[in-house]
Amino acid sequence: MEVASYHCPSCGRNIAADRPRWRCDCGGPLDLAPGPGLSRRDIAATEASLWRYAAALALRDAPRVTLGEGWTPLVRRVWDGCTVYFKLESQMPTGSFKDRGTAVMINHLLEVGVGPIHEDSSGNAGSSIATYAAAAGIPCRVFVPAAAPRAKLVQIAACGAEVCAIPGTRQAVTEAALDAVGDSFYASHNWQPYFVEGTQTLAFELWEQLNFGVPDNILVPTGYGSNILGLDRGFDALERAGEISSRPRLFAVQAANCAAFAAAWNAGADGFVPFAASATVADGIAMQHPVRPTQVLRALRRSRGGVVAVGEDEISPALRALGARGLFVEPTAATAGAALSHLLRDGTISPGETTVVVLTGHGLKAADRIGDLLDSSVG
Ligand SMILES: [Zn+2]
C-alpha cells in the first residue's frame, strides 16, 4: 500500500503519514483518510489474529511485531431471559481490547521510524503499550493515575516500562504526559489515529463471526470512545466494499458517576458539555475530557444508538452475573451487562434482535477491587 494520509477535520489539512505524528499542527486530532474497504475475499483466512484483515489496514508492510492479537471468542449466553453474544476482548494478549489499537499503532510507528515513546493511561492502554513496546524493543514510559489498580501498574513495570504514577485526576495524568512531549514521542492511544485503525478490526471480526452478518445492537463500555470510532470506521469499510447494507446500533456504556458522553447526549449537544464527576469502580472509563467527543457523538447518532449510564450499585451485581456465566471481567467491562439490562427493560432492545456485548477487560486486571466488591463471599 502507498503512504497513507491524515486529514484534519479542524483545519482541513491533509498530511502524509510518513513520520511519527500524534496531532495536526493546528492542535486538532487527526483522522486517517478512508481505506480501500474490506470484502470477504480480502481476508487472510489462515491467520488467527486481527492480521487476517491486514488488506484493509493503512500499513505498508506485514506486521513487524505481533502477539497474536485479535480473533477473540464470541460466545452466546442467556441474560435476563434473552440470548445475546459476548465478545471476549478480555482474552487479548494483555487482557484488554486495547491490543487491537496498540498493535496497529506500534507497527505504523516502526514503519515510519520511532525512538522512545510515552503514553498516558488509566491502566489498560498503558499495559498494552508497555507490552508492545517491549516486544518491539522501544523504550517506553507510561503516565498512570497513582490510584490505578495495582495489577495494571505491575503489568506495565513487568514489561520494563517506566511507570510514572501521578496523583490526582485522570486529567492530571494527561497533562503530565503532554508536558513530556519532546522528550519522547507521545504515542497516545487517544490522539494517534492508527489506534482507531486497529480497533476497526472489531467490526470486521463481528461481521465474520456472525457468518458475514451485521448485529442489530453493540454495547461497548466507553471512556474516550476508541471502540465506538473503530466500529464506525470498520462498518464504513464493509459498506464501501458492498459487503453490508445495514449497520448496527451502537450503545456507549458509561458509569453514571463519570459520564461525559451521557451528559452531552442528554443535553442534545454535538460536543463536550461540562458535567460533575465523582469516583467510580469502573476506572477504565472514568474520563472527564474525551479527545474526540464530536466524532463519537456523531457515530452514535448515525447508528441510531445511544448512551447508557449505569449506577455504581448496578456494577457489582452485573459483575457477579457475568461471573456466574463463566465471564470473569473487570468492573469497567461489567457496566455493559448492567446497560444491557436497562435496554432490555425499557424495550430499546428486543429479545429477537442480535445483540453483542463487548467485554473489554479481564477480571485479573482488578482482582483486588473485585474481591472488595464480592467481600461477603471472599474469605
Ligand atoms: Zn489541523
Coordinates of C-alpha atoms and ligand atoms in Angstrom, one line a residue:
M1 CA 0.0 0.0 0.0
E2 CA 1.2 3.5 -0.7
V3 CA 1.8 6.0 2.1
A4 CA -1.5 6.7 3.9
S5 CA -2.6 10.3 4.7
Y6 CA -4.1 12.1 7.7
H7 CA -6.9 14.5 7.4
C8 CA -7.5 17.2 10.0
P9 CA -11.2 17.9 10.5
S10 CA -10.4 21.2 12.3
C11 CA -8.4 23.0 9.6
G12 CA -8.9 20.8 6.6
R13 CA -5.2 20.0 6.1
N14 CA -4.1 16.7 4.5
I15 CA -0.7 15.3 5.8
A16 CA 1.2 12.3 4.7
A17 CA 1.5 9.6 7.4
D18 CA 5.2 9.2 6.7
R19 CA 6.6 10.0 10.1
P20 CA 5.6 9.8 13.8
R21 CA 2.8 12.4 14.5
W22 CA 0.1 12.5 17.1
R23 CA -1.8 15.6 16.1
C24 CA -2.2 18.3 13.5
D25 CA 0.0 21.5 13.5
C26 CA -3.2 23.4 14.4
G27 CA -3.5 21.3 17.6
G28 CA -6.6 19.3 16.5
P29 CA -6.8 15.5 16.4
L30 CA -6.1 13.8 13.0
D31 CA -8.1 11.1 11.2
L32 CA -6.8 8.6 8.7
A33 CA -8.3 9.0 5.2
P34 CA -10.7 6.2 4.4
G35 CA -9.0 3.0 3.4
P36 CA -9.8 0.6 0.5
G37 CA -12.6 -1.1 2.3
L38 CA -12.8 -4.8 3.1
S39 CA -14.5 -7.6 1.2
R40 CA -14.6 -11.2 2.2
R41 CA -12.1 -12.3 -0.4
D42 CA -9.5 -9.9 1.1
I43 CA -9.5 -12.0 4.4
A44 CA -6.3 -14.0 5.1
A45 CA -8.3 -16.9 6.5
T46 CA -5.4 -18.9 7.8
E47 CA -4.3 -16.0 10.1
A48 CA -6.0 -16.5 13.5
S49 CA -5.5 -12.8 14.6
L50 CA -6.6 -9.4 13.5
W51 CA -3.9 -9.6 10.8
R52 CA -6.4 -11.7 8.7
Y53 CA -7.7 -8.1 7.9
A54 CA -4.3 -6.7 7.0
A55 CA -5.5 -5.8 3.5
A56 CA -7.8 -3.2 4.9
L57 CA -5.2 -1.5 7.2
A58 CA -3.2 1.6 6.4
L59 CA 0.2 -0.1 6.8
R60 CA 2.8 -0.5 4.1
D61 CA 4.2 -3.9 5.1
A62 CA 3.4 -7.1 7.0
P63 CA 3.5 -6.5 10.8
R64 CA 6.9 -6.5 12.4
V65 CA 5.6 -7.1 15.9
T66 CA 2.6 -9.2 16.8
L67 CA 1.5 -11.2 19.9
G68 CA -1.4 -12.9 18.1
E69 CA -3.9 -10.1 19.0
G70 CA -7.5 -10.3 17.8
W71 CA -9.8 -13.1 16.7
T72 CA -11.2 -13.2 20.2
P73 CA -14.1 -15.6 21.1
L74 CA -17.7 -14.6 20.5
V75 CA -19.9 -16.7 22.9
R76 CA -23.6 -16.9 23.5
R77 CA -25.2 -16.6 26.9
V78 CA -28.7 -16.0 28.3
W79 CA -29.1 -12.6 30.0
D80 CA -32.4 -11.6 31.6
G81 CA -34.1 -14.3 29.6
C82 CA -32.6 -13.2 26.3
T83 CA -29.9 -14.9 24.3
V84 CA -27.1 -12.5 23.4
Y85 CA -23.4 -12.6 22.3
F86 CA -20.5 -11.6 24.5
K87 CA -17.3 -10.6 22.6
L88 CA -14.4 -11.6 24.8
E89 CA -11.9 -8.8 24.2
S90 CA -10.7 -9.7 27.7
Q91 CA -8.8 -12.5 26.0
M92 CA -6.3 -10.4 24.2
P93 CA -2.6 -10.8 24.9
T94 CA -2.6 -8.2 27.6
G95 CA -6.1 -8.8 28.8
S96 CA -7.9 -5.9 27.3
F97 CA -9.3 -4.7 23.9
K98 CA -6.5 -2.1 23.7
D99 CA -4.2 -4.5 21.9
R100 CA -6.1 -4.1 18.7
G101 CA -5.2 -0.4 18.5
T102 CA -1.8 -0.7 20.1
A103 CA -0.6 -3.4 17.7
V104 CA -1.5 -1.5 14.6
M105 CA -0.2 1.8 16.0
I106 CA 3.1 0.3 17.1
N107 CA 3.6 -1.3 13.7
H108 CA 2.9 2.0 11.9
L109 CA 5.4 3.7 14.2
L110 CA 8.0 1.0 13.4
E111 CA 7.4 1.5 9.7
V112 CA 8.0 5.3 9.8
G113 CA 10.8 5.1 12.4
V114 CA 10.3 6.0 16.1
G115 CA 12.5 6.4 19.1
P116 CA 11.5 6.3 22.8
I117 CA 7.7 6.7 23.3
H118 CA 5.4 7.6 26.2
E119 CA 1.7 7.3 26.9
D120 CA -0.9 8.2 29.5
S121 CA -3.5 5.7 30.5
S122 CA -5.9 4.7 33.3
G123 CA -4.0 1.4 33.1
N124 CA -5.1 -0.9 30.3
A125 CA -3.8 1.1 27.4
G126 CA -0.6 1.6 29.4
S127 CA -0.1 -2.1 29.9
S128 CA -0.8 -2.7 26.3
I129 CA 1.7 -0.1 25.0
A130 CA 4.3 -1.2 27.5
T131 CA 3.9 -4.8 26.3
Y132 CA 4.1 -4.0 22.6
A133 CA 7.0 -1.5 23.1
A134 CA 8.9 -4.3 24.9
A135 CA 8.2 -6.7 22.0
A136 CA 9.4 -4.1 19.6
G137 CA 12.4 -3.1 21.6
I138 CA 11.3 0.5 22.0
P139 CA 11.9 2.4 25.4
C140 CA 8.6 3.3 26.9
R141 CA 7.3 5.5 29.8
V142 CA 3.7 5.3 31.0
F143 CA 2.0 8.0 33.0
V144 CA -0.8 6.5 35.1
P145 CA -3.1 7.6 37.9
A146 CA -1.4 6.8 41.2
A147 CA -4.8 5.2 42.2
A148 CA -4.9 2.8 39.2
P149 CA -5.4 -0.9 40.0
R150 CA -2.1 -2.4 41.2
A151 CA -2.3 -5.3 38.7
K152 CA -2.2 -2.8 35.8
L153 CA 0.8 -1.0 37.3
V154 CA 2.6 -4.3 37.9
Q155 CA 1.9 -5.3 34.3
I156 CA 3.5 -2.1 33.0
A157 CA 6.5 -2.5 35.2
A158 CA 7.0 -6.1 34.4
C159 CA 7.4 -5.3 30.7
G160 CA 10.3 -3.0 31.6
A161 CA 8.5 0.3 31.0
E162 CA 9.0 3.2 33.4
V163 CA 5.8 3.8 35.5
C164 CA 5.2 7.5 36.2
A165 CA 2.4 7.5 38.8
I166 CA 0.6 10.9 39.0
P167 CA -1.6 11.8 42.0
G168 CA -5.0 13.4 41.3
T169 CA -7.4 13.0 38.4
R170 CA -7.1 11.2 35.1
Q171 CA -6.8 14.7 33.5
A172 CA -3.7 15.4 35.6
V173 CA -2.2 12.3 34.2
T174 CA -2.8 13.5 30.6
E175 CA -1.3 16.9 31.4
A176 CA 1.8 15.3 32.8
A177 CA 2.1 13.3 29.5
L178 CA 1.6 16.5 27.4
D179 CA 4.4 18.1 29.4
A180 CA 6.7 15.3 28.4
V181 CA 6.1 15.8 24.7
G182 CA 9.5 16.5 23.1
D183 CA 11.4 14.2 25.4
S184 CA 9.9 11.2 23.7
F185 CA 7.2 10.6 21.1
Y186 CA 3.7 10.8 22.6
A187 CA 2.2 7.5 21.4
S188 CA -1.2 8.5 22.7
H189 CA -4.0 5.9 22.1
N190 CA -6.5 8.7 22.3
W191 CA -4.8 11.0 19.8
Q192 CA -3.0 8.8 17.3
P193 CA -5.4 7.7 14.6
Y194 CA -3.7 4.4 13.9
F195 CA -5.2 3.3 17.2
V196 CA -8.7 3.6 15.7
E197 CA -7.3 1.9 12.6
G198 CA -6.7 -1.1 14.8
T199 CA -9.9 -1.0 16.8
Q200 CA -11.9 -1.1 13.5
T201 CA -11.0 -4.8 13.2
L202 CA -13.6 -5.4 16.0
A203 CA -16.3 -4.6 13.4
F204 CA -14.6 -7.0 10.8
E205 CA -14.5 -9.8 13.3
L206 CA -18.1 -9.5 14.5
W207 CA -19.2 -9.5 10.9
E208 CA -17.2 -12.6 10.0
Q209 CA -18.0 -14.4 13.2
L210 CA -21.7 -13.8 12.7
N211 CA -21.4 -15.6 9.3
F212 CA -20.9 -12.3 7.4
G213 CA -23.9 -10.8 9.2
V214 CA -24.4 -7.5 11.0
P215 CA -25.7 -7.5 14.6
D216 CA -28.6 -5.2 15.4
N217 CA -27.0 -3.8 18.6
I218 CA -23.5 -3.5 20.0
L219 CA -22.9 -2.3 23.6
V220 CA -19.5 -1.0 24.5
P221 CA -18.0 0.3 27.8
T222 CA -16.9 3.8 26.7
G223 CA -14.3 6.1 28.1
Y224 CA -12.7 8.0 25.2
G225 CA -14.7 6.1 22.6
S226 CA -12.0 4.4 20.6
N227 CA -14.1 1.2 20.1
I228 CA -17.1 3.3 19.0
L229 CA -14.9 5.1 16.5
G230 CA -13.4 1.8 15.4
L231 CA -16.7 0.2 14.9
D232 CA -18.0 3.1 12.9
R233 CA -14.9 3.1 10.7
G234 CA -15.0 -0.7 10.3
F235 CA -18.6 -0.9 9.3
D236 CA -17.9 2.0 6.9
A237 CA -15.2 -0.1 5.3
L238 CA -17.6 -3.0 4.9
E239 CA -20.3 -0.8 3.5
R240 CA -17.9 0.8 1.0
A241 CA -17.0 -2.7 -0.3
G242 CA -20.6 -3.6 -0.7
E243 CA -20.5 -6.3 1.9
I244 CA -23.2 -5.0 4.2
S245 CA -26.4 -3.0 3.6
S246 CA -27.4 -2.3 7.2
R247 CA -25.5 -1.1 10.3
P248 CA -25.7 -1.9 14.0
R249 CA -27.0 0.5 16.6
L250 CA -24.0 1.4 18.8
F251 CA -24.6 2.0 22.5
A252 CA -21.8 3.7 24.5
V253 CA -21.9 2.5 28.2
Q254 CA -20.7 4.8 30.9
A255 CA -20.5 4.9 34.7
A256 CA -23.1 7.5 35.8
N257 CA -20.5 8.9 38.2
C258 CA -18.3 10.0 35.3
A259 CA -20.3 10.2 32.1
A260 CA -19.1 12.8 29.6
F261 CA -21.0 11.3 26.7
A262 CA -24.2 10.8 28.7
A263 CA -24.1 14.5 29.7
A264 CA -23.6 15.6 26.1
W265 CA -26.2 13.1 24.8
N266 CA -28.9 14.1 27.3
A267 CA -28.2 17.8 26.5
G268 CA -28.6 17.1 22.8
A269 CA -25.2 18.6 22.3
D270 CA -22.8 18.0 19.4
G271 CA -19.7 18.2 21.6
F272 CA -18.4 18.3 25.1
V273 CA -20.6 19.8 27.8
P274 CA -19.4 20.4 31.4
F275 CA -20.6 17.8 33.9
A276 CA -20.0 16.8 37.5
A277 CA -17.9 13.7 38.1
S278 CA -17.2 11.6 41.1
A279 CA -15.3 8.3 41.8
T280 CA -16.4 5.1 40.1
V281 CA -15.2 1.5 40.4
A282 CA -15.2 1.4 36.6
D283 CA -11.8 3.0 36.5
G284 CA -11.2 2.2 32.8
I285 CA -13.9 4.5 31.6
A286 CA -13.7 7.4 34.1
M287 CA -12.7 10.0 31.6
Q288 CA -13.5 13.7 32.1
H289 CA -12.3 15.1 28.8
P290 CA -12.7 12.9 25.7
V291 CA -10.3 13.9 22.9
R292 CA -12.9 13.3 20.1
P293 CA -16.3 14.0 21.6
T294 CA -17.9 15.3 18.4
Q295 CA -16.9 12.3 16.4
V296 CA -18.0 9.8 18.9
L297 CA -21.4 11.5 19.3
R298 CA -21.8 11.7 15.6
A299 CA -21.1 8.0 15.3
L300 CA -23.6 7.1 17.9
R301 CA -26.3 9.3 16.3
R302 CA -25.6 8.0 12.9
S303 CA -26.0 4.4 14.2
R304 CA -29.4 5.4 15.8
G305 CA -27.9 4.0 19.1
G306 CA -27.3 6.0 22.2
V307 CA -25.6 6.3 25.6
V308 CA -26.4 4.4 28.7
A309 CA -25.2 5.5 32.2
V310 CA -25.2 2.9 34.9
G311 CA -25.1 3.4 38.7
E312 CA -22.4 2.2 41.0
D313 CA -24.9 -0.1 42.7
E314 CA -25.6 -1.9 39.4
I315 CA -22.0 -2.7 38.5
S316 CA -21.3 -5.3 41.3
P317 CA -24.5 -7.4 40.5
A318 CA -23.6 -7.3 36.8
L319 CA -20.1 -8.5 37.6
R320 CA -21.5 -11.4 39.6
A321 CA -24.0 -12.2 36.9
L322 CA -21.2 -12.3 34.3
G323 CA -19.0 -14.4 36.6
A324 CA -21.9 -16.9 37.1
R325 CA -21.9 -17.3 33.3
G326 CA -18.1 -18.0 33.2
L327 CA -17.2 -14.5 32.2
F328 CA -14.7 -13.0 34.7
V329 CA -14.2 -9.4 33.8
E330 CA -13.1 -6.1 35.4
P331 CA -15.7 -3.8 36.8
T332 CA -15.4 -1.5 33.8
A333 CA -16.5 -4.3 31.5
A334 CA -19.3 -5.3 33.8
T335 CA -21.0 -1.9 33.1
A336 CA -22.0 -3.3 29.7
G337 CA -24.0 -6.1 31.3
A338 CA -25.8 -3.6 33.5
A339 CA -26.6 -1.5 30.5
L340 CA -28.0 -4.5 28.6
S341 CA -30.5 -5.0 31.5
H342 CA -31.5 -1.3 31.1
L343 CA -32.1 -1.6 27.4
L344 CA -34.0 -4.8 27.6
R345 CA -36.1 -3.5 30.4
D346 CA -37.1 -0.3 28.7
G347 CA -37.7 -2.1 25.4
T348 CA -35.0 -0.4 23.4
I349 CA -33.6 -3.8 22.6
S350 CA -35.9 -6.7 21.8
P351 CA -35.2 -10.3 22.6
G352 CA -35.4 -11.3 19.0
E353 CA -32.6 -9.0 17.9
T354 CA -28.9 -9.9 17.5
T355 CA -27.1 -8.2 20.3
V356 CA -23.4 -8.1 21.1
V357 CA -21.9 -7.0 24.4
V358 CA -18.2 -6.2 24.3
L359 CA -16.4 -7.3 27.4
T360 CA -13.3 -5.0 27.2
G361 CA -11.1 -6.2 30.1
H362 CA -10.2 -9.3 32.1
G363 CA -11.1 -9.7 35.8
L364 CA -7.4 -10.4 36.7
K365 CA -6.8 -6.7 35.8
A366 CA -8.6 -5.7 39.0
A367 CA -8.8 -8.8 41.1
D368 CA -8.3 -6.9 44.4
R369 CA -11.1 -4.5 43.7
I370 CA -13.4 -7.3 42.6
G371 CA -12.5 -9.0 45.8
D372 CA -13.7 -5.9 47.7
L373 CA -17.0 -5.9 45.7
L374 CA -17.6 -9.5 46.5
D375 CA -16.3 -9.4 50.0
S376 CA -19.3 -11.1 51.5
S377 CA -18.3 -14.3 49.6
V378 CA -14.5 -14.0 49.5
G379 CA -12.6 -15.2 52.6
Ligands
ZN1 ZN -5.4 21.0 11.7

